[in-house]
Coordinates of C-alpha atoms in Angstrom, one line a residue:
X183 CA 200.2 48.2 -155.1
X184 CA 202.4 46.3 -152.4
X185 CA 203.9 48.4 -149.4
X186 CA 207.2 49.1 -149.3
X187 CA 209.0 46.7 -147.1
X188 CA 213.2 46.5 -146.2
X189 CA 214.5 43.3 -147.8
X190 CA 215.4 40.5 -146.1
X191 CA 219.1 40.4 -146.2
X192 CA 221.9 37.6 -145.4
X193 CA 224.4 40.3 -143.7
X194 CA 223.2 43.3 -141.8
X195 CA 222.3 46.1 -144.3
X196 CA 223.0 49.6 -144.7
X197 CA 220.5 51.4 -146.0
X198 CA 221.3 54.8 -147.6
X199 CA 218.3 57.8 -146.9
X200 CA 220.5 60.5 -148.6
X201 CA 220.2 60.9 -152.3
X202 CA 221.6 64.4 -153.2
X203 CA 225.2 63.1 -153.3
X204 CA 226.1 59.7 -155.5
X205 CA 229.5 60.7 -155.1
X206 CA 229.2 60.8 -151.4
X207 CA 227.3 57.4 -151.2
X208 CA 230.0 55.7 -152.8
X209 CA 233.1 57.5 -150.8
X210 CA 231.0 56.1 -147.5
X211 CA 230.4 52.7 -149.0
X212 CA 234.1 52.4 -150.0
X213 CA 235.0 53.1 -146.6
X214 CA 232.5 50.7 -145.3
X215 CA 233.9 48.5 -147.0
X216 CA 237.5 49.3 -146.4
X217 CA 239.9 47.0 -144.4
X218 CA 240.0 48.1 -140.7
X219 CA 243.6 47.3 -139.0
X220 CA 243.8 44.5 -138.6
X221 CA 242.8 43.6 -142.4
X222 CA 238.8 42.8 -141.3
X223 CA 235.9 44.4 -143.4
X224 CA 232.6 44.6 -142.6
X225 CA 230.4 42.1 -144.1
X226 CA 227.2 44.4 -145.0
X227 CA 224.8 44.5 -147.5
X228 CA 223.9 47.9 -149.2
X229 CA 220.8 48.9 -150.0
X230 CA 220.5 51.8 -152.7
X231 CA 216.2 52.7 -153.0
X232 CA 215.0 56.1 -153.6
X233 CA 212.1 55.1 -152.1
X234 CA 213.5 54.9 -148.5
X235 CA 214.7 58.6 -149.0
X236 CA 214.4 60.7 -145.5
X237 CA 213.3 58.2 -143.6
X238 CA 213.7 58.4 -140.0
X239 CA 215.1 55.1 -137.6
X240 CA 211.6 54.9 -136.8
X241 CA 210.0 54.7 -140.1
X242 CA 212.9 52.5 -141.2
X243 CA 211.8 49.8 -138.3
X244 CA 208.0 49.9 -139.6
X245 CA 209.1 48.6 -142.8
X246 CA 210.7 46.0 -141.4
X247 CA 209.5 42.3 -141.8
X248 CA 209.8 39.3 -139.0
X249 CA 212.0 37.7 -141.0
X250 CA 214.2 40.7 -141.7
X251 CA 214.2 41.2 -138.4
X252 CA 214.7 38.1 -136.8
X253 CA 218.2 37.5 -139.2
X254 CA 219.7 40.8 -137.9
X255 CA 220.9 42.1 -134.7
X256 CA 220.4 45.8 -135.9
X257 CA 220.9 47.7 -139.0
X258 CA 223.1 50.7 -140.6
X259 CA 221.5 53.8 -142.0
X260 CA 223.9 56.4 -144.6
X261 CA 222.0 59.4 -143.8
X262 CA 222.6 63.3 -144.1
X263 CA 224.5 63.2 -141.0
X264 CA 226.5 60.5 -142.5
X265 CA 227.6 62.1 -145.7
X266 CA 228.2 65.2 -143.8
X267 CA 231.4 64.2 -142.1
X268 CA 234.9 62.6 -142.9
X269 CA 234.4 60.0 -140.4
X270 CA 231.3 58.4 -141.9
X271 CA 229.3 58.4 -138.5
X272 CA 226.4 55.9 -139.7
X273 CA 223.9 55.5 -137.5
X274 CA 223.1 51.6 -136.0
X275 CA 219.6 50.8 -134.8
X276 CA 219.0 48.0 -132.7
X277 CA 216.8 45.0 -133.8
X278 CA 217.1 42.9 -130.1
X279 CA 217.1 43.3 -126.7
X280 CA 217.3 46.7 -127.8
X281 CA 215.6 47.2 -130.7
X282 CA 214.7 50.8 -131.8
X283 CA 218.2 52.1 -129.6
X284 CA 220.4 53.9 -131.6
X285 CA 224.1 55.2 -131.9
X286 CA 226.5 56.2 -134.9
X287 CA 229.5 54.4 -135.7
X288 CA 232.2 55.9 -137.9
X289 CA 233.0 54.1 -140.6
X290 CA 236.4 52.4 -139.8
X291 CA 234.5 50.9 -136.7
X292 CA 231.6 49.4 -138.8
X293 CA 233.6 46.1 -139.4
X294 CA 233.9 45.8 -135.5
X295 CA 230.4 46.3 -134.7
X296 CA 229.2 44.1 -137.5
X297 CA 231.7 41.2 -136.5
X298 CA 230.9 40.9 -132.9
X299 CA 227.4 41.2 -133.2
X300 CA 227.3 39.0 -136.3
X301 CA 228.8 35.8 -134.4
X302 CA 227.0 37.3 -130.9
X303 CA 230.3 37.9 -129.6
X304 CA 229.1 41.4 -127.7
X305 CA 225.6 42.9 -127.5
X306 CA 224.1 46.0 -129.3
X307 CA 224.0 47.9 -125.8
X308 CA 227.9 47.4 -125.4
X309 CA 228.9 49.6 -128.4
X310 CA 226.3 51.7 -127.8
X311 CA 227.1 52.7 -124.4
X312 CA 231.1 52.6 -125.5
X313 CA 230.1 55.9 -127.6
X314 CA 232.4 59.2 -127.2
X315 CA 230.4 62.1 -126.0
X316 CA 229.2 63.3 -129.1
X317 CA 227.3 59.6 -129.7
X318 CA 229.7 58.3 -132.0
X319 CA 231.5 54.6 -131.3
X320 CA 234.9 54.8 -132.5
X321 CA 236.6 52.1 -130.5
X322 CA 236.6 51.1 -127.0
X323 CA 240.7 52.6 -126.1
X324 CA 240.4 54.8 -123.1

């Protein structure tokens, strides 16, 4: 039987952990997906496996393979914490420089945090240490 391994993806993917809420899933997805104010969406790619169900950053990262990782500057994970708040704080691990560091994002700053990594326009650490005091990255206003 072959191990379970995270698929090599063309955009950064989101991986969802929580499977006791469909409904949920697809209310974060859509606003993943939404347009952010200034009309940009985040270019992601889901990934919807039972078999990744409760698994921790860590165990996430063991799964992942060189090429997976080399394509990606971090990746998103829908997890119970996610799907348990309106703001769709998903959590961002870093693949770099910073690989295995980790913040939440909500959901209308996804797009952001995808873009400027994406073209290498900021670094993981910038959003990460731009996070409000709870750990979330919201945006970088005052």
């Amino acid at each position: 039987m072959p191990q379970l391994m995270l698929p090599t993806t063309d955009a950064p993917p989101v991986i969802r952990t929580d499977f006791r809420n469909q409904q949920a899933w697809e209310a974060a997805g859509a606003a993943i997906t939404a347009p952010g104010e200034e009309g940009y969406t985040a270019d992601v790619e889901f990934i919807d496996n039972p078999a990744f169900a409760n698994l921790t950053a860590a165990q996430l990262l063991e799964l992942l393979t060189e090429e997976a990782a080399g394509k990606q500057r971090c990746l998103f994970v829908v997890d119970e914490t996610t799907l348990a708040s309106p703001e769709w704080p998903v959590l961002a691990i870093g693949l770099r420089d910073d690989h295995g560091r980790t913040f939440r994002v909500t959901a209308a700053a996804l797009y952001s945090v995808e873009a400027n990594l994406s073209i290498g326009n900021m670094y993981f650490f910038e959003f990460a240490d731009a996070t409000d005091a709870d750990g979330v990255f919201r945006d970088f206003s005052d």
